[in-house]
Amino acid sequence: MLSFALGQNFNKSTNSVDQALNRIATAGALDKSALERAAIEGMLRATGDRWSTYYDSNETSEESQNLAGRYSGVGIWVRAGIGGGSEISSLKKDSVAKRSGLKVGDVIILVDEVDLSSASVNEVAAALRGNPGTVLKLSVLRKGVEKKFKLEREEFQSNDVASDQVKKNILYLRIDAFSEQVVKDIKAELGQGNYQKGLILDLRDNPGGILSVATDFAALFLSKGAIVSYDMANGDRKTIQVDAPASINVPVAILINQNTASSAEVVAGALQDRNRAVLVGANTFGKGSVQESLKLANGSSIEITVGRLRTPSGKFIEGVGIKPDLIASESQSLPKAIKLITALSDISKPADQKKFPNSNVQSRGHNG
């Protein structure tokens, strides 16, 4: 690790990068913190991996809050765009961004009239945040057309899980992201719902989140065996498995679309490969790399891609995504899933449904 990333003394270093960094800083062009960021981001770009990311100390703290389910801003998740820059990957339910008409896939070009069309994901995310009550001016490109929005920032703690009793014995669960509290929240929703005939899991527009949370969630539906594996750069393969019996054994349908990504694809791929769910909708995004976070001495952090994800059957996710079993439009996905669950429950053995009552879910499920 280069010494500037570890906070060592620049003047005593004989490293050529540190010497250049120190000389540029003393010339007064930029302060050392700005140069450190530029140097680290330059190294990450040199890897050719669009998913490797640098967070300064403030961004590291904010990202931890996001993963914990606490948000301040306008309710937008961003990802690296295929053609560079950043685009919207997900919109928080009931957020000002959702209410204002922003859409997944919108490319962010201006924030408060500052050109961020070629900025990093973290720079864009930082620009979107701010004190509650302040106004944000946002310009995006949608299919080549510029659209402008004015959004008032808000602070809220978001529940990434919502449920609806779509039929008497069929429960619908929407999961917006796999943040820290999701498994706990899902168990609470399951404890209040009736799903003797089956469950519909809505992962549309889910950008992913914490891999371990996603695998804990998938483990609720799977008995002994693989959930996901990933290939390391050195050729080794690591496999995440479930060892306990499944807690939930009713029929399952999963709604997916082109914005279902990362950890959400892990869940969809695992349940599809293990014959525990039927996928309804459109081919997923194809973000199949796993990142490892390293916190640096000054409180900043980097996320480095350490492996390529595979479904239990060995299929890569990166650049390919997960194919649905049943293709359906956005408007038809839920109705088709309800019909599917109804049909599957009709051919299931009644004894199987009675064997696993709802009350067992919380006591037998994995902790999130």
Short mmCIF file of C-alpha atoms in Angstrom, two decimals:
data_model
loop_
_atom_site.label_atom_id
_atom_site.label_comp_id
_atom_site.label_asym_id
_atom_site.label_seq_id
_atom_site.Cartn_x
_atom_site.Cartn_y
_atom_site.Cartn_z
CA MET A 1 0.00 0.00 0.00
CA LEU A 2 1.42 3.39 -0.95
CA SER A 3 2.43 5.57 1.96
CA PHE A 4 0.05 8.42 1.12
CA ALA A 5 -2.83 5.97 1.56
CA LEU A 6 -1.53 5.04 4.99
CA GLY A 7 -0.97 8.58 6.21
CA GLN A 8 2.85 8.30 6.47
CA ASN A 9 5.26 11.22 6.33
CA PHE A 10 5.61 12.49 2.76
CA ASN A 11 8.95 14.22 3.29
CA LYS A 12 10.75 11.08 4.46
CA SER A 13 9.42 8.88 1.67
CA THR A 14 11.64 7.78 -1.20
CA ASN A 15 8.64 6.47 -3.12
CA SER A 16 8.42 8.30 -6.46
CA VAL A 17 4.64 8.68 -6.24
CA ASP A 18 4.91 10.19 -2.76
CA GLN A 19 7.71 12.51 -3.90
CA ALA A 20 5.57 13.76 -6.81
CA LEU A 21 2.57 14.14 -4.54
CA ASN A 22 4.59 16.19 -2.04
CA ARG A 23 6.10 18.40 -4.74
CA ILE A 24 2.76 19.17 -6.38
CA ALA A 25 1.23 19.97 -3.00
CA THR A 26 4.03 22.38 -2.08
CA ALA A 27 3.54 24.10 -5.43
CA GLY A 28 0.12 25.09 -4.14
CA ALA A 29 -1.94 23.70 -7.02
CA LEU A 30 -4.04 21.45 -4.78
CA ASP A 31 -4.00 20.46 -1.13
CA LYS A 32 -2.74 17.02 -0.17
CA SER A 33 -6.19 15.59 0.56
CA ALA A 34 -7.37 16.43 -2.96
CA LEU A 35 -4.18 14.97 -4.43
CA GLU A 36 -4.52 11.80 -2.35
CA ARG A 37 -8.03 11.30 -3.64
CA ALA A 38 -6.98 11.90 -7.24
CA ALA A 39 -4.07 9.47 -6.88
CA ILE A 40 -6.15 6.70 -5.32
CA GLU A 41 -8.98 7.11 -7.81
CA GLY A 42 -6.40 7.07 -10.61
CA MET A 43 -5.06 3.75 -9.35
CA LEU A 44 -8.56 2.33 -9.17
CA ARG A 45 -9.30 3.46 -12.72
CA ALA A 46 -6.07 1.81 -13.86
CA THR A 47 -7.51 -1.56 -12.77
CA GLY A 48 -10.18 -1.19 -15.46
CA ASP A 49 -12.84 -2.18 -12.93
CA ARG A 50 -15.83 0.17 -12.94
CA TRP A 51 -16.99 -1.13 -9.54
CA SER A 52 -13.83 -0.36 -7.53
CA THR A 53 -14.50 2.79 -5.49
CA TYR A 54 -12.84 5.27 -3.15
CA TYR A 55 -14.69 6.92 -0.24
CA ASP A 56 -13.26 9.79 1.79
CA SER A 57 -13.87 9.76 5.54
CA ASN A 58 -17.21 11.58 5.31
CA GLU A 59 -18.40 9.38 2.44
CA THR A 60 -17.31 6.26 4.34
CA SER A 61 -19.49 7.30 7.28
CA GLU A 62 -22.43 8.18 5.01
CA GLU A 63 -22.16 4.89 3.12
CA SER A 64 -22.27 3.01 6.44
CA GLN A 65 -25.45 4.90 7.33
CA ASN A 66 -26.97 4.06 3.94
CA LEU A 67 -26.30 0.36 4.43
CA ALA A 68 -27.80 0.63 7.90
CA GLY A 69 -31.00 2.02 6.36
CA ARG A 70 -30.58 5.68 7.36
CA TYR A 71 -30.69 8.25 4.59
CA SER A 72 -30.22 11.97 4.17
CA GLY A 73 -30.79 13.52 0.77
CA VAL A 74 -33.34 12.95 -1.96
CA GLY A 75 -33.66 9.14 -2.00
CA ILE A 76 -31.44 8.22 -4.96
CA TRP A 77 -29.04 5.28 -5.28
CA VAL A 78 -26.41 5.74 -8.00
CA ARG A 79 -24.13 3.38 -9.90
CA ALA A 80 -21.39 3.71 -12.50
CA GLY A 81 -22.85 4.22 -15.96
CA ILE A 82 -21.87 1.88 -18.78
CA GLY A 83 -20.67 4.82 -20.87
CA GLY A 84 -19.01 6.59 -17.91
CA GLY A 85 -20.40 8.99 -15.32
CA SER A 86 -23.20 7.98 -12.97
CA GLU A 87 -26.79 6.93 -13.41
CA ILE A 88 -29.71 6.30 -11.06
CA SER A 89 -29.82 2.65 -10.01
CA SER A 90 -32.76 2.83 -7.61
CA LEU A 91 -35.21 5.28 -6.06
CA LYS A 92 -36.30 4.98 -2.46
CA LYS A 93 -39.99 4.35 -2.06
CA ASP A 94 -41.92 7.49 -1.03
CA SER A 95 -38.79 9.65 -1.47
CA VAL A 96 -38.87 13.13 -3.01
CA ALA A 97 -36.92 11.75 -6.01
CA LYS A 98 -39.58 9.13 -6.63
CA ARG A 99 -42.40 11.63 -6.24
CA SER A 100 -40.73 14.10 -8.60
CA GLY A 101 -40.67 11.69 -11.53
CA LEU A 102 -37.01 10.70 -11.69
CA LYS A 103 -36.45 7.23 -13.14
CA VAL A 104 -33.95 4.41 -12.86
CA GLY A 105 -31.43 4.75 -15.68
CA ASP A 106 -31.48 8.56 -15.73
CA VAL A 107 -27.88 9.76 -16.26
CA ILE A 108 -26.86 12.52 -13.83
CA ILE A 109 -25.15 15.42 -15.60
CA LEU A 110 -25.59 18.52 -13.36
CA VAL A 111 -26.04 18.91 -9.61
CA ASP A 112 -26.65 22.50 -8.49
CA GLU A 113 -25.42 23.58 -11.95
CA VAL A 114 -22.04 21.84 -11.45
CA ASP A 115 -21.08 19.50 -14.29
CA LEU A 116 -20.74 15.98 -12.85
CA SER A 117 -21.19 14.08 -16.10
CA SER A 118 -17.74 12.51 -15.79
CA ALA A 119 -17.49 12.51 -11.98
CA SER A 120 -17.11 9.37 -9.87
CA VAL A 121 -20.11 7.71 -8.26
CA ASN A 122 -19.01 8.91 -4.83
CA GLU A 123 -18.64 12.51 -5.95
CA VAL A 124 -22.15 12.44 -7.39
CA ALA A 125 -23.57 10.77 -4.27
CA ALA A 126 -21.87 13.36 -2.05
CA ALA A 127 -23.30 16.19 -4.14
CA LEU A 128 -26.81 14.80 -3.80
CA ARG A 129 -26.61 14.75 -0.01
CA GLY A 130 -27.09 17.79 2.18
CA ASN A 131 -28.99 19.25 5.09
CA PRO A 132 -32.72 18.51 5.24
CA GLY A 133 -34.78 21.39 3.85
CA THR A 134 -32.16 22.58 1.38
CA VAL A 135 -33.07 22.64 -2.32
CA LEU A 136 -31.18 20.58 -4.90
CA LYS A 137 -31.17 21.39 -8.61
CA LEU A 138 -30.67 18.26 -10.68
CA SER A 139 -30.30 17.75 -14.42
CA VAL A 140 -30.38 14.28 -15.97
CA LEU A 141 -30.28 12.76 -19.43
CA ARG A 142 -33.15 10.41 -20.26
CA LYS A 143 -32.87 8.77 -23.69
CA GLY A 144 -30.71 11.68 -24.83
CA VAL A 145 -33.11 14.38 -23.60
CA GLU A 146 -32.14 16.66 -20.71
CA LYS A 147 -34.66 16.93 -17.88
CA LYS A 148 -34.41 19.31 -14.92
CA PHE A 149 -35.72 18.85 -11.37
CA LYS A 150 -35.85 20.79 -8.12
CA LEU A 151 -35.83 18.57 -5.03
CA GLU A 152 -35.95 19.44 -1.35
CA ARG A 153 -33.66 17.23 0.68
CA GLU A 154 -35.15 15.26 3.55
CA GLU A 155 -33.86 13.07 6.34
CA PHE A 156 -35.50 9.76 7.03
CA GLN A 157 -34.91 6.25 8.23
CA SER A 158 -36.17 3.98 5.53
CA ASN A 159 -37.66 0.54 5.86
CA ASP A 160 -36.46 -1.37 2.82
CA VAL A 161 -39.25 -3.94 3.20
CA ALA A 162 -42.97 -3.58 2.51
CA SER A 163 -45.70 -6.22 2.36
CA ASP A 164 -49.20 -6.60 0.98
CA GLN A 165 -51.73 -9.40 1.32
CA VAL A 166 -52.49 -9.67 -2.40
CA LYS A 167 -54.77 -12.68 -1.86
CA LYS A 168 -56.06 -14.43 1.22
CA ASN A 169 -53.16 -16.88 1.43
CA ILE A 170 -50.55 -15.16 -0.78
CA LEU A 171 -48.20 -12.54 0.66
CA TYR A 172 -46.32 -9.99 -1.45
CA LEU A 173 -42.96 -8.70 -0.14
CA ARG A 174 -41.12 -5.80 -1.77
CA ILE A 175 -37.42 -5.47 -0.91
CA ASP A 176 -35.88 -2.16 -1.99
CA ALA A 177 -32.27 -2.99 -0.99
CA PHE A 178 -30.39 -5.50 1.15
CA SER A 179 -29.44 -3.16 3.99
CA GLU A 180 -28.53 -4.35 7.49
CA GLN A 181 -32.04 -4.65 8.96
CA VAL A 182 -33.73 -6.36 6.00
CA VAL A 183 -33.83 -9.95 7.28
CA LYS A 184 -35.17 -8.79 10.65
CA ASP A 185 -37.81 -6.64 8.93
CA ILE A 186 -38.81 -9.48 6.59
CA LYS A 187 -39.34 -11.84 9.50
CA ALA A 188 -41.55 -9.23 11.14
CA GLU A 189 -43.66 -8.92 7.97
CA LEU A 190 -43.89 -12.69 7.63
CA GLY A 191 -45.04 -12.97 11.22
CA GLN A 192 -48.00 -10.69 10.47
CA GLY A 193 -48.91 -12.03 7.03
CA ASN A 194 -50.67 -15.11 5.69
CA TYR A 195 -48.66 -17.01 3.08
CA GLN A 196 -49.90 -20.60 3.30
CA LYS A 197 -50.27 -20.73 -0.50
CA GLY A 198 -47.06 -18.90 -1.27
CA LEU A 199 -44.88 -15.80 -1.39
CA ILE A 200 -44.13 -13.21 -4.06
CA LEU A 201 -40.76 -11.47 -3.63
CA ASP A 202 -40.42 -8.22 -5.56
CA LEU A 203 -36.75 -7.48 -6.34
CA ARG A 204 -37.42 -5.09 -9.21
CA ASP A 205 -35.16 -2.01 -9.12
CA ASN A 206 -33.29 -3.51 -6.14
CA PRO A 207 -29.64 -2.35 -6.53
CA GLY A 208 -28.26 -4.95 -4.14
CA GLY A 209 -26.56 -4.12 -0.86
CA ILE A 210 -24.74 -6.26 1.68
CA LEU A 211 -23.90 -9.71 0.30
CA SER A 212 -24.11 -11.45 3.69
CA VAL A 213 -27.61 -10.04 4.25
CA ALA A 214 -28.71 -11.32 0.85
CA THR A 215 -27.32 -14.80 1.54
CA ASP A 216 -28.94 -14.86 5.00
CA PHE A 217 -32.22 -14.03 3.31
CA ALA A 218 -31.79 -16.71 0.63
CA ALA A 219 -30.99 -19.23 3.37
CA LEU A 220 -34.55 -18.88 4.70
CA PHE A 221 -35.73 -20.72 1.57
CA LEU A 222 -32.90 -23.20 1.02
CA SER A 223 -31.78 -26.37 2.73
CA LYS A 224 -28.19 -27.59 2.84
CA GLY A 225 -26.10 -26.58 -0.16
CA ALA A 226 -24.61 -23.66 -2.05
CA ILE A 227 -26.13 -20.17 -2.19
CA VAL A 228 -23.43 -18.47 -4.26
CA SER A 229 -19.73 -18.78 -5.02
CA TYR A 230 -17.12 -16.42 -6.38
CA ASP A 231 -13.82 -16.88 -8.19
CA MET A 232 -10.83 -15.06 -6.71
CA ALA A 233 -8.06 -13.45 -8.77
CA ASN A 234 -5.64 -16.19 -7.65
CA GLY A 235 -7.91 -18.89 -9.05
CA ASP A 236 -9.43 -19.99 -5.74
CA ARG A 237 -13.18 -20.30 -5.42
CA LYS A 238 -15.10 -19.42 -2.26
CA THR A 239 -18.57 -20.82 -1.68
CA ILE A 240 -21.23 -19.50 0.69
CA GLN A 241 -23.49 -22.31 1.85
CA VAL A 242 -26.50 -22.90 4.04
CA ASP A 243 -26.25 -25.72 6.57
CA ALA A 244 -29.66 -25.65 8.25
CA PRO A 245 -33.03 -26.81 6.90
CA ALA A 246 -35.16 -24.20 5.14
CA SER A 247 -37.52 -22.17 7.32
CA ILE A 248 -39.96 -21.41 4.50
CA ASN A 249 -41.21 -24.17 2.21
CA VAL A 250 -44.17 -22.66 0.37
CA PRO A 251 -44.12 -21.86 -3.39
CA VAL A 252 -42.18 -18.68 -4.26
CA ALA A 253 -42.23 -16.33 -7.24
CA ILE A 254 -39.62 -13.57 -7.64
CA LEU A 255 -40.23 -10.42 -9.69
CA ILE A 256 -37.10 -9.15 -11.48
CA ASN A 257 -36.29 -6.52 -14.09
CA GLN A 258 -33.32 -4.92 -15.84
CA ASN A 259 -32.49 -2.93 -12.68
CA THR A 260 -32.33 -5.93 -10.35
CA ALA A 261 -28.60 -5.98 -9.55
CA SER A 262 -25.75 -7.33 -7.46
CA SER A 263 -26.90 -9.01 -4.21
CA ALA A 264 -30.48 -9.07 -5.48
CA GLU A 265 -29.24 -11.11 -8.45
CA VAL A 266 -27.53 -13.47 -6.02
CA VAL A 267 -30.87 -14.17 -4.32
CA ALA A 268 -32.73 -14.61 -7.61
CA GLY A 269 -30.03 -16.85 -9.08
CA ALA A 270 -29.74 -19.01 -5.98
CA LEU A 271 -33.46 -19.67 -5.63
CA GLN A 272 -33.82 -20.30 -9.36
CA ASP A 273 -30.90 -22.74 -9.55
CA ARG A 274 -32.03 -24.59 -6.43
CA ASN A 275 -35.59 -24.91 -7.83
CA ARG A 276 -37.05 -22.87 -4.97
CA ALA A 277 -38.55 -20.03 -6.99
CA VAL A 278 -39.90 -19.12 -10.40
CA LEU A 279 -38.54 -15.83 -11.76
CA VAL A 280 -41.01 -13.51 -13.48
CA GLY A 281 -40.17 -10.37 -15.44
CA ALA A 282 -37.08 -9.36 -17.48
CA ASN A 283 -33.37 -10.23 -17.56
CA THR A 284 -31.48 -8.63 -14.65
CA PHE A 285 -28.71 -6.02 -14.77
CA GLY A 286 -25.65 -8.30 -14.62
CA LYS A 287 -23.56 -6.85 -11.79
CA GLY A 288 -21.81 -10.03 -10.71
CA SER A 289 -18.63 -8.91 -8.97
CA VAL A 290 -18.04 -8.91 -5.23
CA GLN A 291 -16.21 -6.05 -3.51
CA GLU A 292 -14.13 -6.11 -0.36
CA SER A 293 -13.86 -2.94 1.73
CA LEU A 294 -10.57 -1.73 3.23
CA LYS A 295 -10.58 1.16 5.70
CA LEU A 296 -7.52 3.38 5.47
CA ALA A 297 -5.69 5.09 8.32
CA ASN A 298 -7.26 8.52 7.76
CA GLY A 299 -10.83 7.18 7.93
CA SER A 300 -11.30 6.89 4.19
CA SER A 301 -11.85 3.54 2.51
CA ILE A 302 -11.62 1.72 -0.79
CA GLU A 303 -13.74 -1.05 -2.23
CA ILE A 304 -11.84 -3.46 -4.45
CA THR A 305 -13.36 -6.18 -6.61
CA VAL A 306 -12.07 -9.51 -5.31
CA GLY A 307 -14.14 -12.03 -7.21
CA ARG A 308 -16.73 -12.87 -9.86
CA LEU A 309 -20.01 -14.27 -8.63
CA ARG A 310 -21.46 -17.59 -9.77
CA THR A 311 -24.90 -19.05 -9.11
CA PRO A 312 -25.07 -22.50 -7.46
CA SER A 313 -24.97 -24.19 -10.89
CA GLY A 314 -21.78 -22.30 -11.78
CA LYS A 315 -23.20 -19.61 -14.08
CA PHE A 316 -21.48 -16.20 -14.04
CA ILE A 317 -23.67 -13.16 -13.31
CA GLU A 318 -21.35 -10.34 -14.45
CA GLY A 319 -22.38 -8.91 -17.81
CA VAL A 320 -25.01 -11.63 -18.28
CA GLY A 321 -27.55 -11.27 -15.49
CA ILE A 322 -30.25 -13.74 -14.51
CA LYS A 323 -32.87 -14.80 -17.03
CA PRO A 324 -36.52 -15.02 -15.95
CA ASP A 325 -38.41 -18.28 -16.22
CA LEU A 326 -41.46 -16.34 -17.31
CA ILE A 327 -41.04 -13.13 -19.35
CA ALA A 328 -43.49 -10.41 -18.37
CA SER A 329 -43.83 -6.64 -18.63
CA GLU A 330 -43.71 -4.44 -15.53
CA SER A 331 -47.49 -4.15 -15.40
CA GLN A 332 -48.08 -7.87 -15.93
CA SER A 333 -45.39 -9.27 -13.63
CA LEU A 334 -47.40 -9.21 -10.41
CA PRO A 335 -50.68 -10.54 -11.90
CA LYS A 336 -48.77 -13.38 -13.59
CA ALA A 337 -46.95 -14.17 -10.35
CA ILE A 338 -50.24 -14.36 -8.44
CA LYS A 339 -51.66 -16.78 -11.02
CA LEU A 340 -48.47 -18.82 -10.87
CA ILE A 341 -48.47 -19.12 -7.07
CA THR A 342 -52.15 -20.06 -7.12
CA ALA A 343 -51.46 -22.83 -9.65
CA LEU A 344 -48.39 -24.11 -7.77
CA SER A 345 -50.23 -24.18 -4.46
CA ASP A 346 -53.07 -26.17 -6.03
CA ILE A 347 -50.68 -28.97 -7.00
CA SER A 348 -48.71 -28.90 -3.74
CA LYS A 349 -49.43 -31.46 -1.07
CA PRO A 350 -51.51 -29.98 1.75
CA ALA A 351 -49.25 -31.75 4.24
CA ASP A 352 -46.26 -29.74 3.04
CA GLN A 353 -48.08 -26.47 3.74
CA LYS A 354 -49.17 -27.54 7.20
CA LYS A 355 -45.71 -28.75 8.16
CA PHE A 356 -44.21 -25.25 8.19
CA PRO A 357 -46.62 -22.77 9.84
CA ASN A 358 -45.90 -19.04 9.84
CA SER A 359 -45.01 -19.05 13.52
CA ASN A 360 -41.83 -21.04 12.82
CA VAL A 361 -40.26 -18.39 10.60
CA GLN A 362 -38.90 -16.04 13.22
CA SER A 363 -37.51 -18.73 15.51
CA ARG A 364 -35.90 -20.81 12.78
CA GLY A 365 -34.65 -18.08 10.45
CA HIS A 366 -31.09 -16.73 10.28
CA ASN A 367 -30.25 -13.57 12.15
CA GLY A 368 -29.69 -10.51 9.95
#
